[in-house]
Amino acid sequence: MFLRGLNYDVGTSFRKGELSRPGFEEEEIKKEIGIIKHELHCDAIKITGHDVERLSKATEFALDEGLQVWLTPSYIDATQDEALQHLITCAIAAEKLRTKGDIIFVLGFEYSLFLKGFVKGDTIYKRLGNMFSPWGMVLNLLGLRRTMHNKLNSFLSDATGKIRKNFGGSLTYASGEWEKINWDLFDLVGVDHYRASYTKTVYVKQLQAYYQFNKPVAVLEFGCCAYKGAEEKGAMGWAITEEVNGRRVIK
């Protein structure tokens, strides 16, 4: 089965004190989800955010529209224990809504960057710098981040075991292309897969490699930002600003 879906953020804190969606007006949420279903003709929606009540409300609205929901809790810069407790709380809430429709539970995304403890750095931006610095890229290419992958899979093993006790639907994880995931833990393979200037010639080949696990494959993030040239930057299209004299400006 092929599904066409859209990411829908109900509020994620990528920087301390900032929320990607400050307000949450229910009528507005209903209207936007209706547009996703009836005007964009989507079959599915990936609902992302931190607040459990917001996630639950948006999921309920989407299920009422007949959309398949890929529920994706976010908790940026959390410790592994904090993230696990948040996932369990969200799984309990999701289970209560499963009678209304089809929910796939996504155990977060790109945890090697978004959680503490896998890559050195107290914030996502420091971890990004360490992961994708020239030396970090060398380590990635040579496959020398075994400790990181082992820690990540250990966390996911613990998380899937505890979540399955509270949620009876299918599970997946939105992996970064650099992460080597034990997909035996999950019902579906999930990957954030961006086309960029440096992946044009290998994009399809990279994606096809995920079918080796003999499970359905879902591309859970793709596309580009909305400015000229963004399609060349792929997943790093957001990184065009810098802070100058306390203000964030475009480079």
GROMACS .gro file of C-alpha atoms in nm:
model
  251
    1MET     CA    1   0.000   0.000   0.000
    2PHE     CA    2   0.124   0.346  -0.089
    3LEU     CA    3   0.023   0.633   0.137
    4ARG     CA    4   0.061   1.004   0.087
    5GLY     CA    5   0.094   1.204   0.405
    6LEU     CA    6   0.205   1.530   0.557
    7ASN     CA    7   0.396   1.625   0.871
    8TYR     CA    8   0.186   1.834   1.111
    9ASP     CA    9   0.351   1.998   1.412
   10VAL     CA   10   0.137   2.084   1.714
   11GLY     CA   11   0.424   2.244   1.906
   12THR     CA   12   0.789   2.147   1.943
   13SER     CA   13   1.058   2.330   2.140
   14PHE     CA   14   1.378   2.332   1.935
   15ARG     CA   15   1.523   2.613   2.150
   16LYS     CA   16   1.467   2.666   2.521
   17GLY     CA   17   1.176   2.903   2.581
   18GLU     CA   18   1.055   2.884   2.220
   19LEU     CA   19   0.766   2.678   2.085
   20SER     CA   20   0.722   2.618   1.714
   21ARG     CA   21   0.346   2.660   1.755
   22PRO     CA   22   0.270   2.890   2.052
   23GLY     CA   23  -0.109   2.872   2.021
   24PHE     CA   24  -0.344   2.579   1.979
   25GLU     CA   25  -0.689   2.684   1.865
   26GLU     CA   26  -0.902   2.374   1.817
   27GLU     CA   27  -1.112   2.515   1.532
   28GLU     CA   28  -0.797   2.615   1.348
   29ILE     CA   29  -0.647   2.269   1.398
   30LYS     CA   30  -0.965   2.105   1.267
   31LYS     CA   31  -0.965   2.333   0.963
   32GLU     CA   32  -0.601   2.263   0.876
   33ILE     CA   33  -0.643   1.887   0.916
   34GLY     CA   34  -0.951   1.910   0.694
   35ILE     CA   35  -0.740   2.084   0.428
   36ILE     CA   36  -0.479   1.808   0.451
   37LYS     CA   37  -0.750   1.547   0.391
   38HIS     CA   38  -0.978   1.713   0.137
   39GLU     CA   39  -0.763   1.964  -0.053
   40LEU     CA   40  -0.421   1.799  -0.040
   41HIS     CA   41  -0.583   1.454  -0.072
   42CYS     CA   42  -0.363   1.288   0.189
   43ASP     CA   43  -0.428   0.941   0.328
   44ALA     CA   44  -0.211   0.986   0.636
   45ILE     CA   45  -0.079   1.251   0.872
   46LYS     CA   46   0.231   1.249   1.091
   47ILE     CA   47   0.140   1.445   1.403
   48THR     CA   48   0.445   1.569   1.592
   49GLY     CA   49   0.475   1.764   1.915
   50HIS     CA   50   0.547   1.756   2.287
   51ASP     CA   51   0.225   1.828   2.473
   52VAL     CA   52   0.024   1.509   2.524
   53GLU     CA   53  -0.313   1.689   2.524
   54ARG     CA   54  -0.234   1.865   2.196
   55LEU     CA   55  -0.115   1.540   2.039
   56SER     CA   56  -0.431   1.363   2.153
   57LYS     CA   57  -0.667   1.637   2.029
   58ALA     CA   58  -0.504   1.661   1.687
   59THR     CA   59  -0.502   1.281   1.657
   60GLU     CA   60  -0.872   1.267   1.741
   61PHE     CA   61  -0.951   1.531   1.477
   62ALA     CA   62  -0.744   1.346   1.216
   63LEU     CA   63  -0.908   1.011   1.291
   64ASP     CA   64  -1.250   1.176   1.259
   65GLU     CA   65  -1.142   1.277   0.907
   66GLY     CA   66  -1.049   0.916   0.826
   67LEU     CA   67  -0.674   0.982   0.816
   68GLN     CA   68  -0.419   0.725   0.929
   69VAL     CA   69  -0.223   0.890   1.212
   70TRP     CA   70   0.151   0.846   1.261
   71LEU     CA   71   0.175   0.980   1.616
   72THR     CA   72   0.526   1.114   1.685
   73PRO     CA   73   0.608   1.252   2.031
   74SER     CA   74   0.896   1.501   2.047
   75TYR     CA   75   1.111   1.596   2.345
   76ILE     CA   76   1.414   1.791   2.228
   77ASP     CA   77   1.729   1.782   2.447
   78ALA     CA   78   1.571   1.541   2.695
   79THR     CA   79   1.765   1.274   2.879
   80GLN     CA   80   1.690   0.917   2.779
   81ASP     CA   81   1.489   0.860   3.098
   82GLU     CA   82   1.283   1.175   3.038
   83ALA     CA   83   1.217   1.076   2.679
   84LEU     CA   84   1.115   0.723   2.777
   85GLN     CA   85   0.863   0.840   3.036
   86HIS     CA   86   0.720   1.087   2.784
   87LEU     CA   87   0.687   0.813   2.521
   88ILE     CA   88   0.504   0.585   2.764
   89THR     CA   89   0.262   0.864   2.860
   90CYS     CA   90   0.193   0.935   2.492
   91ALA     CA   91   0.149   0.563   2.418
   92ILE     CA   92  -0.114   0.533   2.690
   93ALA     CA   93  -0.301   0.831   2.542
   94ALA     CA   94  -0.272   0.686   2.191
   95GLU     CA   95  -0.412   0.349   2.298
   96LYS     CA   96  -0.728   0.520   2.423
   97LEU     CA   97  -0.783   0.661   2.074
   98ARG     CA   98  -0.722   0.342   1.876
   99THR     CA   99  -1.091   0.255   1.880
  100LYS     CA  100  -1.147   0.561   1.658
  101GLY     CA  101  -0.910   0.461   1.378
  102ASP     CA  102  -0.565   0.356   1.263
  103ILE     CA  103  -0.271   0.489   1.467
  104ILE     CA  104   0.093   0.402   1.412
  105PHE     CA  105   0.315   0.502   1.703
  106VAL     CA  106   0.649   0.658   1.602
  107LEU     CA  107   0.905   0.639   1.883
  108GLY     CA  108   1.051   0.981   1.810
  109PHE     CA  109   1.302   1.084   1.547
  110GLU     CA  110   1.678   1.098   1.496
  111TYR     CA  111   1.749   1.041   1.865
  112SER     CA  112   2.126   1.038   1.818
  113LEU     CA  113   2.089   1.414   1.762
  114PHE     CA  114   1.771   1.512   1.944
  115LEU     CA  115   1.832   1.336   2.277
  116LYS     CA  116   2.123   1.367   2.516
  117GLY     CA  117   2.365   1.083   2.569
  118PHE     CA  118   2.437   0.942   2.224
  119VAL     CA  119   2.657   1.217   2.077
  120LYS     CA  120   2.859   1.465   2.281
  121GLY     CA  121   2.680   1.798   2.342
  122ASP     CA  122   2.419   1.942   2.578
  123THR     CA  123   2.201   2.089   2.300
  124ILE     CA  124   2.089   1.969   1.961
  125TYR     CA  125   2.297   2.241   1.795
  126LYS     CA  126   2.616   2.130   1.968
  127ARG     CA  127   2.544   1.769   1.880
  128LEU     CA  128   2.479   1.866   1.518
  129GLY     CA  129   2.819   2.036   1.512
  130ASN     CA  130   2.990   1.729   1.653
  131MET     CA  131   2.807   1.483   1.429
  132PHE     CA  132   2.855   1.670   1.103
  133SER     CA  133   3.191   1.836   1.158
  134PRO     CA  134   3.461   1.724   0.910
  135TRP     CA  135   3.594   1.472   1.165
  136GLY     CA  136   3.242   1.362   1.252
  137MET     CA  137   3.169   1.298   0.884
  138VAL     CA  138   3.483   1.085   0.860
  139LEU     CA  139   3.368   0.877   1.157
  140ASN     CA  140   3.026   0.836   0.997
  141LEU     CA  141   3.168   0.730   0.662
  142LEU     CA  142   3.408   0.480   0.820
  143GLY     CA  143   3.134   0.331   1.035
  144LEU     CA  144   3.323   0.404   1.357
  145ARG     CA  145   3.028   0.516   1.567
  146ARG     CA  146   2.947   0.166   1.694
  147THR     CA  147   2.913   0.285   2.056
  148MET     CA  148   2.652   0.541   1.953
  149HIS     CA  149   2.454   0.284   1.754
  150ASN     CA  150   2.472   0.028   2.035
  151LYS     CA  151   2.346   0.282   2.291
  152LEU     CA  152   2.067   0.395   2.059
  153ASN     CA  153   1.946   0.041   1.989
  154SER     CA  154   1.963  -0.045   2.358
  155PHE     CA  155   1.740   0.254   2.433
  156LEU     CA  156   1.498   0.164   2.153
  157SER     CA  157   1.482  -0.197   2.272
  158ASP     CA  158   1.387  -0.083   2.621
  159ALA     CA  159   1.139   0.170   2.484
  160THR     CA  160   0.962  -0.069   2.245
  161GLY     CA  161   0.927  -0.332   2.518
  162LYS     CA  162   0.761  -0.087   2.757
  163ILE     CA  163   0.547   0.081   2.493
  164ARG     CA  164   0.406  -0.249   2.365
  165LYS     CA  165   0.271  -0.307   2.717
  166ASN     CA  166   0.064   0.011   2.679
  167PHE     CA  167  -0.008   0.034   2.305
  168GLY     CA  168  -0.145  -0.241   2.084
  169GLY     CA  169  -0.083  -0.088   1.741
  170SER     CA  170   0.216  -0.088   1.507
  171LEU     CA  171   0.546   0.075   1.602
  172THR     CA  172   0.820   0.243   1.403
  173TYR     CA  173   1.097   0.501   1.448
  174ALA     CA  174   1.195   0.796   1.228
  175SER     CA  175   1.564   0.723   1.177
  176GLY     CA  176   1.835   0.950   1.043
  177GLU     CA  177   2.015   0.811   0.740
  178TRP     CA  178   2.335   0.780   0.946
  179GLU     CA  179   2.169   0.569   1.218
  180LYS     CA  180   2.202   0.191   1.205
  181ILE     CA  181   1.878   0.069   1.362
  182ASN     CA  182   1.781  -0.280   1.470
  183TRP     CA  183   1.459  -0.299   1.272
  184ASP     CA  184   1.366  -0.632   1.431
  185LEU     CA  185   1.227  -0.418   1.713
  186PHE     CA  186   0.968  -0.252   1.489
  187ASP     CA  187   0.675  -0.337   1.264
  188LEU     CA  188   0.773  -0.086   0.995
  189VAL     CA  189   1.099   0.072   0.880
  190GLY     CA  190   1.099   0.452   0.904
  191VAL     CA  191   1.358   0.690   0.763
  192ASP     CA  192   1.394   1.066   0.723
  193HIS     CA  193   1.522   1.072   0.365
  194TYR     CA  194   1.603   1.402   0.196
  195ARG     CA  195   1.711   1.464  -0.160
  196ALA     CA  196   1.994   1.719  -0.186
  197SER     CA  197   2.270   1.820  -0.427
  198TYR     CA  198   2.501   1.558  -0.274
  199THR     CA  199   2.246   1.273  -0.284
  200LYS     CA  200   2.086   1.321  -0.627
  201THR     CA  201   2.265   1.029  -0.791
  202VAL     CA  202   2.223   0.785  -0.501
  203TYR     CA  203   1.885   0.889  -0.357
  204VAL     CA  204   1.684   0.595  -0.494
  205LYS     CA  205   1.961   0.343  -0.428
  206GLN     CA  206   1.987   0.455  -0.065
  207LEU     CA  207   1.612   0.422  -0.020
  208GLN     CA  208   1.599   0.079  -0.182
  209ALA     CA  209   1.851  -0.049   0.072
  210TYR     CA  210   1.587  -0.023   0.346
  211TYR     CA  211   1.381  -0.297   0.182
  212GLN     CA  212   1.639  -0.558   0.284
  213PHE     CA  213   1.460  -0.586   0.621
  214ASN     CA  214   1.147  -0.731   0.454
  215LYS     CA  215   0.914  -0.482   0.620
  216PRO     CA  216   0.708  -0.191   0.489
  217VAL     CA  217   0.922   0.121   0.444
  218ALA     CA  218   0.795   0.471   0.520
  219VAL     CA  219   0.975   0.794   0.434
  220LEU     CA  220   0.878   1.004   0.735
  221GLU     CA  221   1.053   1.329   0.639
  222PHE     CA  222   1.138   1.462   0.294
  223GLY     CA  223   1.116   1.779   0.089
  224CYS     CA  224   1.285   2.114   0.133
  225CYS     CA  225   1.242   2.464   0.274
  226ALA     CA  226   1.054   2.733   0.079
  227TYR     CA  227   1.330   2.954  -0.063
  228LYS     CA  228   1.527   2.953  -0.386
  229GLY     CA  229   1.809   2.700  -0.373
  230ALA     CA  230   1.673   2.511  -0.070
  231GLU     CA  231   1.632   2.195  -0.276
  232GLU     CA  232   2.011   2.176  -0.303
  233LYS     CA  233   2.057   2.178   0.075
  234GLY     CA  234   1.810   1.901   0.161
  235ALA     CA  235   1.779   1.836   0.535
  236MET     CA  236   2.010   2.126   0.619
  237GLY     CA  237   1.796   2.383   0.441
  238TRP     CA  238   1.694   2.536   0.775
  239ALA     CA  239   2.055   2.627   0.860
  240ILE     CA  240   2.070   2.963   0.682
  241THR     CA  241   2.061   3.193   0.984
  242GLU     CA  242   2.314   3.309   1.242
  243GLU     CA  243   2.298   3.524   1.553
  244VAL     CA  244   2.440   3.876   1.517
  245ASN     CA  245   2.424   4.121   1.811
  246GLY     CA  246   2.151   3.918   1.975
  247ARG     CA  247   1.940   3.897   1.660
  248ARG     CA  248   1.898   3.601   1.429
  249VAL     CA  249   1.958   3.701   1.067
  250ILE     CA  250   1.985   3.523   0.732
  251LYS     CA  251   2.347   3.454   0.637
   0.00000   0.00000   0.00000
